[in-house]
Short mmCIF file of C-alpha atoms in Angstrom, two decimals:
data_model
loop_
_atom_site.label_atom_id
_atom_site.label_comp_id
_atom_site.label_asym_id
_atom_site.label_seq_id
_atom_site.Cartn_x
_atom_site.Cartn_y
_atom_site.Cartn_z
CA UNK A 868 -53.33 78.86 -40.52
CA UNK A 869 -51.04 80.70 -42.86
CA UNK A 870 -48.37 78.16 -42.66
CA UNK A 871 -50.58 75.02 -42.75
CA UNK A 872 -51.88 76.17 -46.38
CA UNK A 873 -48.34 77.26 -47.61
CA UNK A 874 -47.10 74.09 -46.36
CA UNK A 875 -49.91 72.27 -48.68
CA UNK A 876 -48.79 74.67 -51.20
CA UNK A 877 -45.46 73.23 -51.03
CA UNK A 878 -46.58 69.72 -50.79
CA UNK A 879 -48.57 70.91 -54.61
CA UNK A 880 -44.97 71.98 -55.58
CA UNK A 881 -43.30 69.01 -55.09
CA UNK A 882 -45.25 67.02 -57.62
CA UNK A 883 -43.75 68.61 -60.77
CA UNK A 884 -40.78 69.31 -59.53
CA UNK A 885 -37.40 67.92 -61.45
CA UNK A 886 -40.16 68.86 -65.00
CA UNK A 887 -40.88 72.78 -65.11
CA UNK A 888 -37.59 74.22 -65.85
CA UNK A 889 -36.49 76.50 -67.07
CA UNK A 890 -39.47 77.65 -65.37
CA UNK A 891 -39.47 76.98 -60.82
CA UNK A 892 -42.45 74.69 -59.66
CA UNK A 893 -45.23 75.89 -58.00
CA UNK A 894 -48.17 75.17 -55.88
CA UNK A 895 -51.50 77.72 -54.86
CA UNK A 896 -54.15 76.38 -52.27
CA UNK A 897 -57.13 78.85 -52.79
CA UNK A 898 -59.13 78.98 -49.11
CA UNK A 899 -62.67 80.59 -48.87
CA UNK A 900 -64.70 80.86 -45.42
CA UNK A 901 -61.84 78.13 -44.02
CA UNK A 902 -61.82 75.58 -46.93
CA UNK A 903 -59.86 74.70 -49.18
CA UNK A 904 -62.21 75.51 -52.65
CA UNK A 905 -59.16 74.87 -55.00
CA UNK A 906 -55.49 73.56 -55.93
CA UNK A 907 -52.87 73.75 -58.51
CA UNK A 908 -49.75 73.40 -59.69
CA UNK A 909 -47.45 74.37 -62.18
CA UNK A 910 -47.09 71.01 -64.91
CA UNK A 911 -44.32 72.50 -67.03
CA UNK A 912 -42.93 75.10 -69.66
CA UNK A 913 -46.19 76.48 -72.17
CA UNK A 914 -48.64 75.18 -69.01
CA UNK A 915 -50.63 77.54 -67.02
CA UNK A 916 -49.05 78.55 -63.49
CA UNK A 917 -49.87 77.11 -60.01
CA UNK A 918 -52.19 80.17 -59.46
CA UNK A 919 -53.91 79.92 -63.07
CA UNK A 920 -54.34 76.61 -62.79
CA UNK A 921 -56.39 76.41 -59.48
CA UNK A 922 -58.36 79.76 -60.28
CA UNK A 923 -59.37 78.29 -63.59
CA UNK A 924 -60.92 75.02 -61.63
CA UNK A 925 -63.45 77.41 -59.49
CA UNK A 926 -64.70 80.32 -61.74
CA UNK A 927 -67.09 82.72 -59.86
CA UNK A 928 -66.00 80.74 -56.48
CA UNK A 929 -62.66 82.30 -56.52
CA UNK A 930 -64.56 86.34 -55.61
CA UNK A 931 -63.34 87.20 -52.08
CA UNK A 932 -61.14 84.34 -51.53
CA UNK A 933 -57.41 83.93 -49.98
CA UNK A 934 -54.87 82.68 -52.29
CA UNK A 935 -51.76 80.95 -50.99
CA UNK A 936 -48.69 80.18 -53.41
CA UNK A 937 -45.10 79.23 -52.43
CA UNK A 938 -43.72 82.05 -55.12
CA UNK A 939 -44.51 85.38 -55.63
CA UNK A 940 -47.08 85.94 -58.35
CA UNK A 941 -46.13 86.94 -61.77
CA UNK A 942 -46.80 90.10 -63.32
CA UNK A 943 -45.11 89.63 -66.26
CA UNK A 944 -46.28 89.06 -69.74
CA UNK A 945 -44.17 86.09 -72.01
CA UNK A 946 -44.55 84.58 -74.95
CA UNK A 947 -46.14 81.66 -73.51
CA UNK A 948 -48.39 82.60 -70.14
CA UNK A 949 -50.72 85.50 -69.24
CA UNK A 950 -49.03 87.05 -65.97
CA UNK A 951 -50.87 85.50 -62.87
CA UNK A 952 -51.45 88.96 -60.63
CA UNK A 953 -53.73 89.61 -63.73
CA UNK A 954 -55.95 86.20 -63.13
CA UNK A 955 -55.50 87.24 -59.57
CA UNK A 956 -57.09 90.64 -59.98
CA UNK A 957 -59.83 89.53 -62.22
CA UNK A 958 -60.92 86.66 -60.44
CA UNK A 959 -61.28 88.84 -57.10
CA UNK A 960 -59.03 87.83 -55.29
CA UNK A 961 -59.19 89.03 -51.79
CA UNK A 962 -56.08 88.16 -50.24
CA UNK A 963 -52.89 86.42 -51.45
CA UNK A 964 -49.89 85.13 -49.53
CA UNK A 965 -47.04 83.73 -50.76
CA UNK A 966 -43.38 82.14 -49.52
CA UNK A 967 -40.68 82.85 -51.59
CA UNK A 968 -39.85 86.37 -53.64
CA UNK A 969 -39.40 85.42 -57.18
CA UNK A 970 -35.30 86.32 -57.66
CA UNK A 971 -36.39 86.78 -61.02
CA UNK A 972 -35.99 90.59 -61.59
CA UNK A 973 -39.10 91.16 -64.03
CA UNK A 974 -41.18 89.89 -60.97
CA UNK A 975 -38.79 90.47 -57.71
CA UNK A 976 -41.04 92.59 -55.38
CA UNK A 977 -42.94 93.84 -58.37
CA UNK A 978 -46.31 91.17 -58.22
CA UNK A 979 -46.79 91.97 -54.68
CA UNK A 980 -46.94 95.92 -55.87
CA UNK A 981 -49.00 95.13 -58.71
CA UNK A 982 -51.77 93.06 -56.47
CA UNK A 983 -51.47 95.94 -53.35
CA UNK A 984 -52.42 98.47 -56.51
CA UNK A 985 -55.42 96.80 -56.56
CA UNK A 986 -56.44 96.61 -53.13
CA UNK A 987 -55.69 93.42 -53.00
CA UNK A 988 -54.19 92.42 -49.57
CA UNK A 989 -50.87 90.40 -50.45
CA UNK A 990 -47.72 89.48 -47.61
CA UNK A 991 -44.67 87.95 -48.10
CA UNK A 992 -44.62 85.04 -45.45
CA UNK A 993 -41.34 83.21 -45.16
CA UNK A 994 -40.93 79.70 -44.28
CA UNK A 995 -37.46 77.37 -44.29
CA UNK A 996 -39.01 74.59 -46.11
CA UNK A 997 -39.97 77.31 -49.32
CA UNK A 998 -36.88 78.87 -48.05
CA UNK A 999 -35.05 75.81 -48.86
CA UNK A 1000 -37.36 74.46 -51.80
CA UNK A 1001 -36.18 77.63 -54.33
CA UNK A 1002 -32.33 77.79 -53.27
CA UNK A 1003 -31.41 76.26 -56.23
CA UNK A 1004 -33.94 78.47 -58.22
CA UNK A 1005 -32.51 81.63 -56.62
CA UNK A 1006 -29.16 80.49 -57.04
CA UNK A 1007 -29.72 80.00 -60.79
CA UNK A 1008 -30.94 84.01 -61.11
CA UNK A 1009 -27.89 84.93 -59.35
CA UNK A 1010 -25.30 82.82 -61.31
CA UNK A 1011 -26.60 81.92 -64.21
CA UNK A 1012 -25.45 78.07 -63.12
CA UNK A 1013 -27.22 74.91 -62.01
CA UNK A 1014 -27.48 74.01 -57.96
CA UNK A 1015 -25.03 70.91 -57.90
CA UNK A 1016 -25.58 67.29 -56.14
CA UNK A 1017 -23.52 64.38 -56.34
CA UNK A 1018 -24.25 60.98 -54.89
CA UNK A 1019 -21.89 58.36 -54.35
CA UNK A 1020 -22.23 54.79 -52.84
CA UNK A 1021 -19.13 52.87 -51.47
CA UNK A 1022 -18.15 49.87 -48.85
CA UNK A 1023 -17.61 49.96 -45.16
CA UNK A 1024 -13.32 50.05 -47.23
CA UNK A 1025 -14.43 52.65 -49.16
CA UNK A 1026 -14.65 50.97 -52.42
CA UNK A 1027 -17.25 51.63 -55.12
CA UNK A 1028 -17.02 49.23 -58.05
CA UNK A 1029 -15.15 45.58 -58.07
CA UNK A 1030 -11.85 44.63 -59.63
CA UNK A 1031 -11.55 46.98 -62.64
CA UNK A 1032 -14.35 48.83 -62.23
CA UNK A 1033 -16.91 45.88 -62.17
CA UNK A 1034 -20.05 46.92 -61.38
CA UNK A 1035 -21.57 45.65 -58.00
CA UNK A 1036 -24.83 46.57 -56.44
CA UNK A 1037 -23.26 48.11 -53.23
CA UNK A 1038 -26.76 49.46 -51.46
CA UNK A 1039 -29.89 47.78 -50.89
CA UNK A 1040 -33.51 48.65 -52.07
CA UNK A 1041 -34.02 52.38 -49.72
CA UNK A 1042 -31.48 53.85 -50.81
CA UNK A 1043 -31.55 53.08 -54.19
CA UNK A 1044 -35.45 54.08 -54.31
CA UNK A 1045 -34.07 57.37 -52.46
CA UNK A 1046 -31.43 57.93 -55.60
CA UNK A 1047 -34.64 57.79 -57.86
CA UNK A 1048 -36.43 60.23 -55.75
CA UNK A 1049 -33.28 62.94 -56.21
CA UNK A 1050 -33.50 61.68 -59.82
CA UNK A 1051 -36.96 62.91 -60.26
CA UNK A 1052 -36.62 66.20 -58.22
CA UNK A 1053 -33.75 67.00 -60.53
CA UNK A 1054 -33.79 68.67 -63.64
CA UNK A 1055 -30.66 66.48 -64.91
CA UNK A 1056 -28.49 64.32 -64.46
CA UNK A 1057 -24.93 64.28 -65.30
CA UNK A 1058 -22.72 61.32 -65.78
CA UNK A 1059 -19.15 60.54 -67.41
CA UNK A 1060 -18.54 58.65 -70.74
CA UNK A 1061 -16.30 56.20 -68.47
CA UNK A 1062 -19.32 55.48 -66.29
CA UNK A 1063 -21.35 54.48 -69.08
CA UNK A 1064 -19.04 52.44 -70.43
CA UNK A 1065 -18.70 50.54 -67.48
CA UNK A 1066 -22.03 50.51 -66.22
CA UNK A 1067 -23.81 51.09 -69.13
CA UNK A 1068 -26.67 52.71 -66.59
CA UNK A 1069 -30.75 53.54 -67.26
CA UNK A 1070 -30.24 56.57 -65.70
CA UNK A 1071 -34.21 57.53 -65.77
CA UNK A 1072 -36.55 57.56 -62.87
CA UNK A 1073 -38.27 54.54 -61.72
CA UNK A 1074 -40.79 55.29 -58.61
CA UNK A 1075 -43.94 53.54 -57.60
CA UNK A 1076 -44.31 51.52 -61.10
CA UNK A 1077 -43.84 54.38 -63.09
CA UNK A 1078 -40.75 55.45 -65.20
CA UNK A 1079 -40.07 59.17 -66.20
CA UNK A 1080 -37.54 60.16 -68.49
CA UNK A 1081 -34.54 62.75 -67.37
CA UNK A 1082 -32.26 64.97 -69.74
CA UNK A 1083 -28.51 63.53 -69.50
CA UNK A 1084 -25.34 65.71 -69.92
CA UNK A 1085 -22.37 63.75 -70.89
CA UNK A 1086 -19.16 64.69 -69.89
CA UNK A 1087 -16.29 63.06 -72.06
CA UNK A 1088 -12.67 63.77 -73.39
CA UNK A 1089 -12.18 61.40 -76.11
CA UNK A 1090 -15.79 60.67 -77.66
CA UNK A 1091 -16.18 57.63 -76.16
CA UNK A 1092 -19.47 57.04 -75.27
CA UNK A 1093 -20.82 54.05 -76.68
CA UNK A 1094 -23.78 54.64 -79.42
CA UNK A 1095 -25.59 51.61 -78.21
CA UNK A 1096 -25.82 52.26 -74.70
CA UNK A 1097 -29.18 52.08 -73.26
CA UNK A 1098 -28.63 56.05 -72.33
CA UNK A 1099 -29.55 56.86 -75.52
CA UNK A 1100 -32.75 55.55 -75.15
CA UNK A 1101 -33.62 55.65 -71.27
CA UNK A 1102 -33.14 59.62 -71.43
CA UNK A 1103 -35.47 62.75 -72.18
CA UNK A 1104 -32.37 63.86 -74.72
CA UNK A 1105 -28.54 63.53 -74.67
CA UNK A 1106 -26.10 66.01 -74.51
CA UNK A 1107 -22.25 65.59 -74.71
CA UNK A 1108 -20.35 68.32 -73.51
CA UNK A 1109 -16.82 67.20 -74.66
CA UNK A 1110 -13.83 68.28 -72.57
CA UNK A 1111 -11.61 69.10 -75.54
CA UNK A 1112 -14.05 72.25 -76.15
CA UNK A 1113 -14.64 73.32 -72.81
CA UNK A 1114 -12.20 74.97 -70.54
CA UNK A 1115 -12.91 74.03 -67.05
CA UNK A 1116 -15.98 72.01 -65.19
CA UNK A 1117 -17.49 75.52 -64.17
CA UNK A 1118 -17.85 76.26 -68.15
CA UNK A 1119 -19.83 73.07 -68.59
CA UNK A 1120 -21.66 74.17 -65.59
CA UNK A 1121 -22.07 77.42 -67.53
CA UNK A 1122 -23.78 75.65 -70.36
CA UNK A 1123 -25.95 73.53 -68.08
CA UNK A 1124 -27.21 76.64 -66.73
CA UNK A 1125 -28.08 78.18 -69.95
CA UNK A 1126 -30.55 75.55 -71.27
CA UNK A 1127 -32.77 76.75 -67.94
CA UNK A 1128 -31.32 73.57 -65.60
CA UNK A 1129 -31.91 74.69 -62.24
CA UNK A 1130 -31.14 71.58 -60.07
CA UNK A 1131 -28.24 69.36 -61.39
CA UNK A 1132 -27.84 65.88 -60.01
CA UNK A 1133 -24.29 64.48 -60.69
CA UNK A 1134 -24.42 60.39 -60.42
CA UNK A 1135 -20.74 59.29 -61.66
CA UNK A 1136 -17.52 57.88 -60.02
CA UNK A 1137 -15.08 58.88 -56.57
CA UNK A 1138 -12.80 60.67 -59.58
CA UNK A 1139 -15.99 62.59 -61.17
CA UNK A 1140 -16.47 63.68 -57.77
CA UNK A 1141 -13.46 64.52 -56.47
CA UNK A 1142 -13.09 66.74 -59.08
CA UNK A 1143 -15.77 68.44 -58.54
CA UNK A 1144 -15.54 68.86 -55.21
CA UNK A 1145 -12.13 69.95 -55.76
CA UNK A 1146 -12.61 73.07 -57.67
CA UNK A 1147 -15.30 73.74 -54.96
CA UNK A 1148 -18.49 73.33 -57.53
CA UNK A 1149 -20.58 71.10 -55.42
CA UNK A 1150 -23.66 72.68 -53.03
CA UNK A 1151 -24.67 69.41 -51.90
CA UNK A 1152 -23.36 65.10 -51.55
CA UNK A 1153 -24.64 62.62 -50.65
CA UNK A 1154 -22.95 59.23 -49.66
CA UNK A 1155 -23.90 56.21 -49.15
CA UNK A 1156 -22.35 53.72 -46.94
CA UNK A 1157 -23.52 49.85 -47.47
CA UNK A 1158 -22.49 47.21 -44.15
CA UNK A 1159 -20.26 45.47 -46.81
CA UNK A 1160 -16.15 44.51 -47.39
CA UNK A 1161 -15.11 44.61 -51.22
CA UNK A 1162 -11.60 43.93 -49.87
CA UNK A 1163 -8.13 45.11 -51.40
CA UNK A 1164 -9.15 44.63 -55.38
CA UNK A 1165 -11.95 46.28 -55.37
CA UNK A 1166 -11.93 49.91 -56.83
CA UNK A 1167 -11.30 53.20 -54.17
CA UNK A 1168 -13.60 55.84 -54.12
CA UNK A 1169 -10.80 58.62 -53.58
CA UNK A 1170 -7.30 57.88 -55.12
CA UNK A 1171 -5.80 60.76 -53.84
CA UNK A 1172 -4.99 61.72 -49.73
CA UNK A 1173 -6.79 65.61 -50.53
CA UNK A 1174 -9.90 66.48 -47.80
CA UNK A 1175 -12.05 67.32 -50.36
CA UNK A 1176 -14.57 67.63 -47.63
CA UNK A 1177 -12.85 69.88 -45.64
CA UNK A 1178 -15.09 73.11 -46.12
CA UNK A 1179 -18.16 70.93 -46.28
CA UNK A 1180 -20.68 70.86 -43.34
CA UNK A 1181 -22.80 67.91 -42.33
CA UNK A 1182 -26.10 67.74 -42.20
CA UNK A 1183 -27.04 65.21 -40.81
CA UNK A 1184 -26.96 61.01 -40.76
CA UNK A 1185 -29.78 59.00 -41.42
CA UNK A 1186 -30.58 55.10 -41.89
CA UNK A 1187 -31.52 53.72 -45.30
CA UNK A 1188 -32.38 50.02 -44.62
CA UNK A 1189 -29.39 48.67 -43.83
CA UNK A 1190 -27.04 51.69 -45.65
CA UNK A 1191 -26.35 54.70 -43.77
CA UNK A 1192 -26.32 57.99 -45.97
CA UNK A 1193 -24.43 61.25 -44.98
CA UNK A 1194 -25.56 64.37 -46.22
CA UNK A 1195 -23.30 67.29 -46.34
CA UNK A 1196 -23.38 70.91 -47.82
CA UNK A 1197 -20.99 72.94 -48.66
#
């Protein structure tokens, strides 16, 4: 039954993820005499934690229950939330198991000491899909630098745009809603000044009637982006990271990863991501392929004959609709 819960944990996770960072998202299932009595999650920075926020819905309730939370518990204080192995301990708690060791070194190990100090039963339990749901977290504790994804949609030719550059819808309607679920899941999105001047694109989320607003890094050389494009206006807030002041595409990563961006979801042109992929920066891609001929005038995704794919590893294949999308990993 452990797994079942954390796996409803994770499910709990998933809803606020792409809007807690710098802070990971998490989700707690509390269980008492084999029911579920409680859930949470974590809603975002100054919000009360996945664990808080279920123990807080149950009171009294919570004495002699089993706690299950895809991260380690807390145990540290900040400026903005109590640490949870606290609420744990005075709620009483009598069990707690959780999926993923927080990388974080004020916690790593260290909540799971804390609750075991207070004869409070708590185990580490491993599973791939938490495993796989905090890479990018863990990744940003050891590097400092934002998990990277880039998407790209092109032609049965391999084109992605028109005759100079002219934007055409190249996938249909599941793969496009599949863009805006990465969208969401992300904690940014990065474009190029020449994509918004060609495509002059939302770049927000838009799921299930709803619309949520994403931060947008801007990457540019000559200060180019238009001040009237709907970017401005679509996004959470704009930044411009302007190559003439930054060395290299791992420096902008650099400052990405300093405002707390764990997950980083690149949505530009082939040269954008060749480049990239070149200077071996990307973790993840996804691309698209739409049953369609754009023909000779039509814009190439890759300009250049280099395998910029060569060290990458596929995942796996899968049908959108009528698109096929290839996932690999690198």
């Amino acid at each position: 039954m452990h797994e079942t819960y954390l796996k409803q944990a994770l499910e709990l996770a998933y809803i606020r993820r792409g809007f807690c960072a710098p802070n990971p998202s998490v989700g707690a299932v509390i269980v008492k005499n084999n029911q579920v009595i409680a859930t949470g999650y974590h809603w975002g920075p100054e919000h009360p934690h996945a664990e808080a926020d279920a123990l807080n819905k149950i009171g009294e309730l919570a004495k002699e229950s089993t706690l299950y939370v895809t991260l380690e518990p807390c145990c540290h204080t900040n400026k903005k939330t109590p640490p949870c192995t606290e609420a744990i301990i005075q709620a009483g708690v009598k069990q707690v198991f959780y999926g993923f060791r927080d990388p974080n070194p004020a916690v790593a190990g260290k909540g799971e000491e804390k609750l075991q100090a207070a004869d409070i039963e708590c185990q580490h339990i491993p599973l791939p899909e938490i495993n796989e749901f905090y890479c990018s977290y863990q990744y940003w504790w050891q590097t400092k630098k934002p998990f990277v994804t880039a998407k790209l949609a092109m032609s049965l030719d391999g084109k992605i745009a028109g005759p100079n550059g002219q934007r055409i819808a190249i996938t249909g309607s599941a793969a496009q809603q599949f863009t805006h679920q990465q969208r969401k899941w992300a904690d940014a999105i990065l474009t190029t000044a020449k994509t918004i001047q060609k495509d002059d694109p939302l770049l927000n989320v838009r799921l299930e009637n709803e619309e949520y607003k994403k931060p947008i890094y801007i990457l540019e050389g000559q200060l180019k982006t238009p001040l009237n494009a709907k970017i401005f206006s679509s996004a959470s807030q704009v930044t411009i990271l302007n190559n003439k002041n930054i060395a290299s595409l791992s420096e902008a990563l650099q400052i990405i990863g300093q405002d707390g961006i764990h997950d980083l979801w690149i949505e530009a042109g082939g040269k954008c991501f060749a480049a990239f992929a070149k200077e071996k920066l990307l973790h993840r891609a996804f691309i698209y392929v739409a049953p369609k001929w754009l023909g000779a005038e039509a814009q190439t995704a890759f300009t250049d004959n280099t395998d910029i794919f060569a060290d990458a590893r596929l995942r796996q294949w899968q049908m959108l609709g009528e698109d096929a999308l290839c996932e690999f990993h690198w």
